[in-house]
Coordinates of C-alpha atoms in Angstrom, one line a residue:
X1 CA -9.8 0.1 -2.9
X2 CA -11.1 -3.5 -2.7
X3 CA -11.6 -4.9 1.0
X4 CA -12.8 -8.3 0.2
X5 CA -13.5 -10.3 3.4
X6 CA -12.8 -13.9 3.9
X7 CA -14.9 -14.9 6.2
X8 CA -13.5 -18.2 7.3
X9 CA -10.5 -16.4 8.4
X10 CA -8.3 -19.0 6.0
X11 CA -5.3 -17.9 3.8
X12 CA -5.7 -19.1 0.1
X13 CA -2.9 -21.7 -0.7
X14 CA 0.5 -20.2 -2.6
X15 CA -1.3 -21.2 -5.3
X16 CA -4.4 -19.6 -5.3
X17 CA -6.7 -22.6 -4.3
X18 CA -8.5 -22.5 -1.0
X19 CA -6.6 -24.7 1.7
X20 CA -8.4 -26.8 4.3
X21 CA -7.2 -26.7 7.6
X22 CA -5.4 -29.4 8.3
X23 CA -6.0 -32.1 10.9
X24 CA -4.3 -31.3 14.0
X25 CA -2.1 -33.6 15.5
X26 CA -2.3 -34.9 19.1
X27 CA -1.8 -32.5 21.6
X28 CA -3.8 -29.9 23.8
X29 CA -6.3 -27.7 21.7
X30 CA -5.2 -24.0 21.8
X31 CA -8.0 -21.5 22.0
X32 CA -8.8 -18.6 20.0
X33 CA -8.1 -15.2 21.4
X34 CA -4.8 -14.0 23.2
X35 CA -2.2 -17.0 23.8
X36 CA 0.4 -15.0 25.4
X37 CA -0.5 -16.0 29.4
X38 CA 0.1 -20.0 27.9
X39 CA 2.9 -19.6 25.9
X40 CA 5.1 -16.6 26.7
X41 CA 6.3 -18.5 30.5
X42 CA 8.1 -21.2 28.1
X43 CA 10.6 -18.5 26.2
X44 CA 11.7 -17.2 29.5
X45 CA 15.4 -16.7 28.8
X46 CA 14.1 -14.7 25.4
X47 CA 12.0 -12.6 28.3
X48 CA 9.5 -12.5 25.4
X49 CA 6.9 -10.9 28.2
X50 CA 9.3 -8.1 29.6
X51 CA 10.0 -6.6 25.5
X52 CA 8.6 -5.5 22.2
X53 CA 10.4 -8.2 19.9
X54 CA 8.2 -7.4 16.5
X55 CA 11.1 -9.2 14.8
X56 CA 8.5 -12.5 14.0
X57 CA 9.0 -12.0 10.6
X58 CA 12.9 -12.2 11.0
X59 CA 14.0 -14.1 14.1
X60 CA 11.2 -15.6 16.5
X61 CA 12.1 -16.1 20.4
X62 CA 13.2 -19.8 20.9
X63 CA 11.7 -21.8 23.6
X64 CA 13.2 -22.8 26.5
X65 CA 13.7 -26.6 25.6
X66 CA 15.7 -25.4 22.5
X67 CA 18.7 -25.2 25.3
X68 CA 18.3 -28.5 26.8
X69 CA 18.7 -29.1 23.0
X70 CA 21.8 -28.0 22.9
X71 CA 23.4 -29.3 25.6
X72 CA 22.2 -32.4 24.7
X73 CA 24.5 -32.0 21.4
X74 CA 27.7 -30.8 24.0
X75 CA 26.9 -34.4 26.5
X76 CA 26.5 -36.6 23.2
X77 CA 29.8 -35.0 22.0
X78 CA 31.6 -35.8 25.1
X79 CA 30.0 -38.9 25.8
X80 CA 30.7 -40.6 22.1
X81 CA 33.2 -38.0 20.7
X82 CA 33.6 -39.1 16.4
X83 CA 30.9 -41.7 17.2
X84 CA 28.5 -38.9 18.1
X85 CA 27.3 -39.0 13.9
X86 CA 24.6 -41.5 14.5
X87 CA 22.6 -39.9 17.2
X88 CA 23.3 -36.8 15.2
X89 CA 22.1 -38.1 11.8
X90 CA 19.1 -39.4 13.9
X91 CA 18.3 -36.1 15.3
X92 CA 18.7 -34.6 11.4
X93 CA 15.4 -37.2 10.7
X94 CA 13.3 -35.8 13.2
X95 CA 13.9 -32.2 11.5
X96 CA 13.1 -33.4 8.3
X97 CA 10.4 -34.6 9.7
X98 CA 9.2 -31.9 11.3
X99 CA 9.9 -29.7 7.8
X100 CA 7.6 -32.2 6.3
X101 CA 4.5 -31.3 8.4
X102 CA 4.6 -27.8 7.4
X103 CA 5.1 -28.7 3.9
X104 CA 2.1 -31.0 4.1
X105 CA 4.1 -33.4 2.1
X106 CA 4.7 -36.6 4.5
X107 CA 7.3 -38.5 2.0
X108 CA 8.8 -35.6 0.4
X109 CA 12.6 -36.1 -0.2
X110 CA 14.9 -33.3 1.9
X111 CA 18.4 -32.1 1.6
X112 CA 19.4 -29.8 4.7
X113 CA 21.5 -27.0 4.8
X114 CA 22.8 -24.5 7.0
X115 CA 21.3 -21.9 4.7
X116 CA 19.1 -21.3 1.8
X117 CA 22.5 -20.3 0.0
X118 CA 24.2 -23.5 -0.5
X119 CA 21.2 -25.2 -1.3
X120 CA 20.0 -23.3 -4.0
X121 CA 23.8 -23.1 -5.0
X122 CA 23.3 -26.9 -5.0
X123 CA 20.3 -26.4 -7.6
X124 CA 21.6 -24.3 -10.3
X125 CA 24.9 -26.5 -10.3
X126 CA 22.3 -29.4 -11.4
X127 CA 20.8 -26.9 -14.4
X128 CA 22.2 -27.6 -17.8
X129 CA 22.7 -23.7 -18.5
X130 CA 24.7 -24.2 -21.5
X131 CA 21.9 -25.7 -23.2
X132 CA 19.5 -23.4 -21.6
X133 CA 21.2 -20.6 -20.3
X134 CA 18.0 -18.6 -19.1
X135 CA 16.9 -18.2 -15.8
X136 CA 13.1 -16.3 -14.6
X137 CA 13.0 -14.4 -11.5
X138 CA 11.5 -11.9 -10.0
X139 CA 12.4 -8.7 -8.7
X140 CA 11.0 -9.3 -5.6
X141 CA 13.0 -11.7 -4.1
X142 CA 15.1 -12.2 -1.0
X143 CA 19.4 -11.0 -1.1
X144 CA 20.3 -14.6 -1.5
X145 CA 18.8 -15.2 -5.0
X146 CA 19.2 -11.3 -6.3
X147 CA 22.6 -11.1 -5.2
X148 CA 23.4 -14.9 -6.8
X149 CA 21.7 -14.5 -9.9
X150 CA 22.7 -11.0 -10.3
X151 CA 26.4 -12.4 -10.4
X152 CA 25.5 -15.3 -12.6
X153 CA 24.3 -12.6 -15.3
X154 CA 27.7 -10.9 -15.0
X155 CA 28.8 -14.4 -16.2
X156 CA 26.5 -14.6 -19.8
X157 CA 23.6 -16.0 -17.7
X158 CA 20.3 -14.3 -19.1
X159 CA 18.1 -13.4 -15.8
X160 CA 14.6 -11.9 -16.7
X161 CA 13.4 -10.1 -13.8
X162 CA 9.5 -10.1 -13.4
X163 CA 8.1 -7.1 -11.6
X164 CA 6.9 -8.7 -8.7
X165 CA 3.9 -6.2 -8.3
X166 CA 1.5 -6.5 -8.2
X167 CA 2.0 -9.9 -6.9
X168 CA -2.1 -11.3 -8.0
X169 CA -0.3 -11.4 -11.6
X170 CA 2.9 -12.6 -10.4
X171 CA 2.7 -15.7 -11.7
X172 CA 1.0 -15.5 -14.5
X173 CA 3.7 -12.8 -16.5
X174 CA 6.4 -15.7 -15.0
X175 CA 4.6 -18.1 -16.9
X176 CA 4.6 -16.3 -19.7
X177 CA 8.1 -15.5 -20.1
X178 CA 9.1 -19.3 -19.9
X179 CA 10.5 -20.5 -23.2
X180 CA 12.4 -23.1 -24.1
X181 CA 15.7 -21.9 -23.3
X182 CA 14.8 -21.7 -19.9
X183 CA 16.6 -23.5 -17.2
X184 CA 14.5 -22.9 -14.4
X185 CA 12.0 -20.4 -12.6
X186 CA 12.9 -18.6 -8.9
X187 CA 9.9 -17.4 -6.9
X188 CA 8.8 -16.8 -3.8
X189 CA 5.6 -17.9 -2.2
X190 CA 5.4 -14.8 0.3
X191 CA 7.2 -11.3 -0.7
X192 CA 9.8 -10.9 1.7
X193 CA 9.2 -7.0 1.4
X194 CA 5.3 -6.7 0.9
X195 CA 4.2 -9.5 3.2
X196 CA 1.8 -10.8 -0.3
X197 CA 1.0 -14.1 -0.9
X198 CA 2.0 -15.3 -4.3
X199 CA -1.2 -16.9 -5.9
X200 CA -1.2 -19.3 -9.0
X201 CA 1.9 -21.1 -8.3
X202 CA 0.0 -24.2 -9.8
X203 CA -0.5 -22.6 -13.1
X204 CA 3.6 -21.1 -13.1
X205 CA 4.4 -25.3 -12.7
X206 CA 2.2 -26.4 -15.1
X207 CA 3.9 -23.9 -17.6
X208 CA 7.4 -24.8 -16.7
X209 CA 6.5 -27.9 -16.9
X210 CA 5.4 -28.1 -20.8
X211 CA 8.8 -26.1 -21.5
X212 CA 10.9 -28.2 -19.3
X213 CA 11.7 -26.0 -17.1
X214 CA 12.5 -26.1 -13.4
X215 CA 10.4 -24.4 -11.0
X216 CA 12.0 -23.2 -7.4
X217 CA 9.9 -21.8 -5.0
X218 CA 11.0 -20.4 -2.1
X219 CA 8.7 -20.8 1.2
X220 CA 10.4 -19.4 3.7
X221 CA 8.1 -16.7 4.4
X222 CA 5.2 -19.4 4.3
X223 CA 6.5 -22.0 6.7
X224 CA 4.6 -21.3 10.1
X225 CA 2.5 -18.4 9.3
X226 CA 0.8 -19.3 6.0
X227 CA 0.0 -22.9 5.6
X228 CA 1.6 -24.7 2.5
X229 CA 0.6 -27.4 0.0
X230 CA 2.5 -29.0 -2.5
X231 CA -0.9 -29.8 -4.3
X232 CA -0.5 -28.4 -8.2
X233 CA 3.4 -28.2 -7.5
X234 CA 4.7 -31.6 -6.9
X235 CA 6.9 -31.3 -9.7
X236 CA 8.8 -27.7 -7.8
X237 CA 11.5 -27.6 -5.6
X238 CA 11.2 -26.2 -2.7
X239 CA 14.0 -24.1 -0.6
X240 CA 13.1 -23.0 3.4
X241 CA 13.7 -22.5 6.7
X242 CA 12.9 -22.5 10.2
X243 CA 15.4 -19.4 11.4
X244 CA 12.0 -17.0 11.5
X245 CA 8.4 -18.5 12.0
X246 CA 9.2 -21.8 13.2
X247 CA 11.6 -20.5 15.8
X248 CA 14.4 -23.4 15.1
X249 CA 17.7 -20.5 15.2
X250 CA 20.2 -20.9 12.7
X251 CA 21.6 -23.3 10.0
X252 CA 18.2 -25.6 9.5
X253 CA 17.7 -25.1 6.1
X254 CA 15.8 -27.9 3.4
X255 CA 15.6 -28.5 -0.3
X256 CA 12.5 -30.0 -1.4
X257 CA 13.5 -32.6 -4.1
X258 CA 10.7 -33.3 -6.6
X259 CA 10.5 -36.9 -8.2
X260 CA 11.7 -36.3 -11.5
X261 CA 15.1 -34.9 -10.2
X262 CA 16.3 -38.6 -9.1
X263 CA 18.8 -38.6 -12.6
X264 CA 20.7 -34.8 -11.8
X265 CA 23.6 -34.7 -10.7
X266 CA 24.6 -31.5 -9.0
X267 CA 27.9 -29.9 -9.8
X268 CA 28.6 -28.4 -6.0
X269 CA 28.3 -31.9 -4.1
X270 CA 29.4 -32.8 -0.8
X271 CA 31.0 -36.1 0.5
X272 CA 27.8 -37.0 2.6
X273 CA 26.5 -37.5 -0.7
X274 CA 28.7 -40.6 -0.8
X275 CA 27.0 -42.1 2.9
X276 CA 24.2 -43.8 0.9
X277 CA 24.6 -46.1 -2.1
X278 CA 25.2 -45.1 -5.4
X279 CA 23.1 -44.9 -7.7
X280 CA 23.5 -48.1 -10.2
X281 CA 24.2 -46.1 -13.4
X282 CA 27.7 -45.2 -12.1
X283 CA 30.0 -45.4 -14.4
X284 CA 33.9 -45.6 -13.4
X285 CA 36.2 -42.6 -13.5
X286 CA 32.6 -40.0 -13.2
X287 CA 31.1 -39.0 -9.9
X288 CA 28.2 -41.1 -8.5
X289 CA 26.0 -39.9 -6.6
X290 CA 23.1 -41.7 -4.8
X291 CA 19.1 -41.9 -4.7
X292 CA 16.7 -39.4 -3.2
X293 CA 17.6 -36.5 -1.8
X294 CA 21.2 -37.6 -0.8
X295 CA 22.4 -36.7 -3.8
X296 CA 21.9 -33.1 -2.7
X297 CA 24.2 -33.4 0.0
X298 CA 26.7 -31.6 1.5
X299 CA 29.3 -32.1 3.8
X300 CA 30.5 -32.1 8.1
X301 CA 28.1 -29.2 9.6
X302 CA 27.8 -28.5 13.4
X303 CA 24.7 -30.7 14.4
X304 CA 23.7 -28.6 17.1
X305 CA 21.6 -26.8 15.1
X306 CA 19.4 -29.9 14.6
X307 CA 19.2 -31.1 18.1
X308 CA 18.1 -27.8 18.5
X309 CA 15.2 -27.7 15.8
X310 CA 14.3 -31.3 16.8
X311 CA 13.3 -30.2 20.6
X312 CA 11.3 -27.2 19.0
X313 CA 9.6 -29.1 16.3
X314 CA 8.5 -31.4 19.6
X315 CA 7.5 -28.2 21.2
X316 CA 5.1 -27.1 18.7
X317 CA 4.0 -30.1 18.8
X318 CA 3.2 -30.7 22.4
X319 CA 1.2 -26.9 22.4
X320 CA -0.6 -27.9 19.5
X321 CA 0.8 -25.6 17.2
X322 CA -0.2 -27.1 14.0
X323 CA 0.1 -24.8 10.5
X324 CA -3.7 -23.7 10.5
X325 CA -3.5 -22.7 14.2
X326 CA -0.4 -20.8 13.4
X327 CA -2.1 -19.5 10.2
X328 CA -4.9 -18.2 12.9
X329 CA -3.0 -16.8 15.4
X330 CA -0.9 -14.8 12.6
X331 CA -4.7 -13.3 10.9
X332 CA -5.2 -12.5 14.3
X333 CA -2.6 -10.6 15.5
X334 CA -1.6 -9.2 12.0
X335 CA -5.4 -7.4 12.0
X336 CA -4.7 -6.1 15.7
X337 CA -1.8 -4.3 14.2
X338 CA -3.6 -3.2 10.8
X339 CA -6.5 -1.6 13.1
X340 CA -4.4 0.3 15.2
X341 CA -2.0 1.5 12.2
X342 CA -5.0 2.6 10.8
X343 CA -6.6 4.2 13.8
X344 CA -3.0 6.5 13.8
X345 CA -4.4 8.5 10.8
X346 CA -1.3 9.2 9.8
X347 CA -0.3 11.0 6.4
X348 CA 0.2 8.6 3.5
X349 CA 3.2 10.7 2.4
X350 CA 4.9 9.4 5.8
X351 CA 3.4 5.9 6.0
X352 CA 1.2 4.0 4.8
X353 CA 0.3 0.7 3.9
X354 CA -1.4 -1.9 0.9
X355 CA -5.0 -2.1 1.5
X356 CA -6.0 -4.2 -1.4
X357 CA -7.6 -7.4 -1.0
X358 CA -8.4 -9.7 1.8
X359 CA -6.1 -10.4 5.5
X360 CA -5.9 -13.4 3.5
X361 CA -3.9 -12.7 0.9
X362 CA -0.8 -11.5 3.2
X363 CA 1.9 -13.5 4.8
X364 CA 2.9 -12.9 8.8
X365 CA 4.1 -9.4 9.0
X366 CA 2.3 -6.0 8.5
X367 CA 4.6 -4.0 5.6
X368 CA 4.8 -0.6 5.9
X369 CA 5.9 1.8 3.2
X370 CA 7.8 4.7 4.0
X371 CA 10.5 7.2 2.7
X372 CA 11.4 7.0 6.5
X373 CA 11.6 3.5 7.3
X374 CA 14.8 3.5 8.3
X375 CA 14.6 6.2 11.0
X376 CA 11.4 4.8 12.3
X377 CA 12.7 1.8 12.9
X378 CA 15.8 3.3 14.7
X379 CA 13.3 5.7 16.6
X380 CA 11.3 2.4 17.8
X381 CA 14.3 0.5 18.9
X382 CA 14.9 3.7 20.9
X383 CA 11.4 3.2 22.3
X384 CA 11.8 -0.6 23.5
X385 CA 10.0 -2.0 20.4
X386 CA 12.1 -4.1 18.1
X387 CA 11.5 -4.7 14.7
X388 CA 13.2 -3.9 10.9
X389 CA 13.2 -2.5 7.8
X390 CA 14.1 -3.1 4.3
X391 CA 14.6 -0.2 1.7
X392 CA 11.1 1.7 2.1
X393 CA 9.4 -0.7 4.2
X394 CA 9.0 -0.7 8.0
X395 CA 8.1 -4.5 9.1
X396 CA 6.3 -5.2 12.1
X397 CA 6.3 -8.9 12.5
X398 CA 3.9 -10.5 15.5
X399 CA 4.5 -13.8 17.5
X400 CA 2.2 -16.3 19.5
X401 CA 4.3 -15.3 22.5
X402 CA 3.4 -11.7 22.1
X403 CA 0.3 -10.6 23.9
X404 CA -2.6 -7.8 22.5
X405 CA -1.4 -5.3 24.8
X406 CA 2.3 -5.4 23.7
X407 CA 1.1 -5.6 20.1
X408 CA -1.3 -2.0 20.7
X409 CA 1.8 -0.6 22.5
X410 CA 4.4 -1.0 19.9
X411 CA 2.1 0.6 17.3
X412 CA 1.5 3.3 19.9
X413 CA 5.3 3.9 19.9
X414 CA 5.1 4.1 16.6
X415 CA 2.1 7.0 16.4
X416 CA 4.8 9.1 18.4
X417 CA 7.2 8.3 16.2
X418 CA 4.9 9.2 13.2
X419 CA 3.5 12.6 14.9
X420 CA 7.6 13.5 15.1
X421 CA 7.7 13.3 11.3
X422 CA 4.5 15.5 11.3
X423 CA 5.7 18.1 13.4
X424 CA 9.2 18.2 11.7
X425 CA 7.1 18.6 8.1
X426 CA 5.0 21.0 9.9
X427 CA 1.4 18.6 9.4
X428 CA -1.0 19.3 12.6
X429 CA -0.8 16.4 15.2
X430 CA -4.6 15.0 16.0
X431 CA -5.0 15.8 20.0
X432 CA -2.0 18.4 19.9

């Protein structure tokens, strides 16, 4: 077992470099410890106080203002009706905006979208797959690429699956199964199941870079909780959200465009694409499609969603919750959780959990394996505490909102839970 300490209480960056905490923005400083008695009284209608919502990984409580955001959308409805679209393409700015601060990239080019589906649908429709009709995965990675790329292989797509443990190498066996009949590489920078940071994501660019590749990573799990560069990666795309970490709800999705993407032209395109100018090289009787990332378009959405995620990005804001205070708020909380797990005792045969390497090297969530993952989580939600599971792992995902005391108590619940299992399998029960 290797406990390595990091002292400084920093996450390495995706890609394996050491990230500096960022300046923080204007806005009152929050201090270290417990937050809960500031924040929690501003999710009231979430009751984030009264319950056991370990579902931070998943689907965060939403402040209070994010309903004044919404009616705001219903008033600028009625008040302007069709000639709502400005103020709503205004509010769709600000959420860019806001994306870009957690990217760390202030000019980077984004296409939203409702979900992390039609975007990366978006992407592979701009891949010449004929020509290279290979695409590098891993098989770690969330339902929307494995079930996607799954279906694109039923189709004559080669998909190479990289074993995504153990996820220190990750990159490096992607790198090395890059060839020229690659179209593009799909990774995550956080394991959706395991919680690990994927270092070395510089090093998988600069390889699909000399093959002429495309390299898409997929931050969702980083965005809030582990703070992201794009330093060693300008040339990736980038796919994300703010439906878990950054507490912005539903349908506020991006896609990072990198420079050298200003000459695709995406297959599945959507009409907004034809709001901007088009691009000069448009030739009559062929598509055009404009500059920047508005050639990633798509089409009408509900913009609720954004005046929404514009009021919570403003939130943040206002509290101070930049991406390293996030990033120490999450170590924080995540190592309350580890010590008590750990302080359980429990059989490794019923649960147990990675212990290799440093808090650093792990996203937001503590990942616990388990044949019974299912039924503990069922036998949690019975006790109050809310959180998920996916295949063997039991996920506990913390909050800023959540206090020590709840945190201790949920993994309390789940020591009964645990001693259950023990008593069914006939294991002695400390203190029984």
């Amino acid at each position: 077992m290797n406990h390595r300490e990091n002292p400084q209480g920093r996450p390495g960056r995706p890609d394996g470099a050491d990230l500096p905490a960022p300046d923080a923005p204007d806005g009152p400083s929050v201090p270290d410890g417990d937050r809960s008695a500031l924040l929690a009284p501003h999710y009231s209608m979430f009751r984030v106080a009264e319950r056991m919502l370990l579902t931070g990984h998943s689907h965060q409580a939403w402040p209070d203002v994010a309903m004044a955001g919404q009616v705001e959308a219903f008033e600028d409805a009625a008040r302007d009706v069709d000639a709502k679209w400005g103020r709503a393409m205004a509010k769709a700015d600000e959420v860019r905006a806001g994306f870009r601060r957690f990217l760390g990239g202030p000019s980077a080019e984004l296409a939203l979208g409702g979900n992390t589906h039609e975007l990366v649908l978006r992407f592979l429709s701009a891949l010449d797959l004929r020509a290279r009709p290979r695409l590098v995965t891993s098989d770690g990675e969330f339902h929307t690429l494995r079930r996607q790329l799954g279906r694109l292989a039923e189709e004559g797509v080669e998909v190479v699956r990289v074993p995504a443990e153990p996820a220190g190498t990750l990159a490096t066996r992607m790198a090395e199964a890059v060839d020229d009949r690659t179209a593009a590489v799909l990774v995550s920078a956080v394991l959706f199941e395991t919680a690990r940071i994927v270092p070395g994501l510089g090093e998988l660019a600069a390889a699909c870079e000399r093959r002429g590749a495309e390299l898409l990573v997929d931050a969702y799990h980083a965005l809030g909780v582990v703070p992201f560069c794009m330093d060693g990666i300008d040339t990736a795309w980038v796919v994300g959200g703010g439906y878990k970490y950054l507490q912005l709800g539903e349908g506020n999705c991006f896609l990072r465009i990198p420079p050298h993407a200003a000459g695709l032209r995406p297959v599945i395109t959507g009409w907004y694409a034809e709001f901007a100018e088009l691009a000069a090289d448009h030739r009559e009787g062929t598509v055009g499609y404009p500059a920047g990332a508005a050639r990633f378009a798509g089409s009408t959405y509900d913009p609720t969603s954004h005046y929404r995620a514009a009021r919570v990005f403003g939130f943040f804001a206002d509290q101070g919750l930049t991406p390293s205070v996030l990033r120490r708020i999450s170590l924080r909380q995540r190592g309350l959780l580890t010590a008590r797990f750990d302080a359980l005792d429990a059989p490794e045969d019923l649960v147990t959990r990675d212990r290799d390497g440093s808090p650093g090297d792990f996203g937001g969530f503590l990942s616990l394996r388990s044949p019974y993952a299912g039924r503990l989580q069922a036998g949690l939600a019975e006790r109050g505490v809310l959180t998920d599971s996916r295949g063997e792992y039991l996920r506990l995902g913390p909050a800023p909102y959540l206090s020590d005391a709840q945190l201790t108590a949920a993994v309390d619940a789940l020591g009964e839970e645990v001693a259950a299992l023990r008593r069914e399998a006939g294991s002695p029960v400390p203190g029984s």
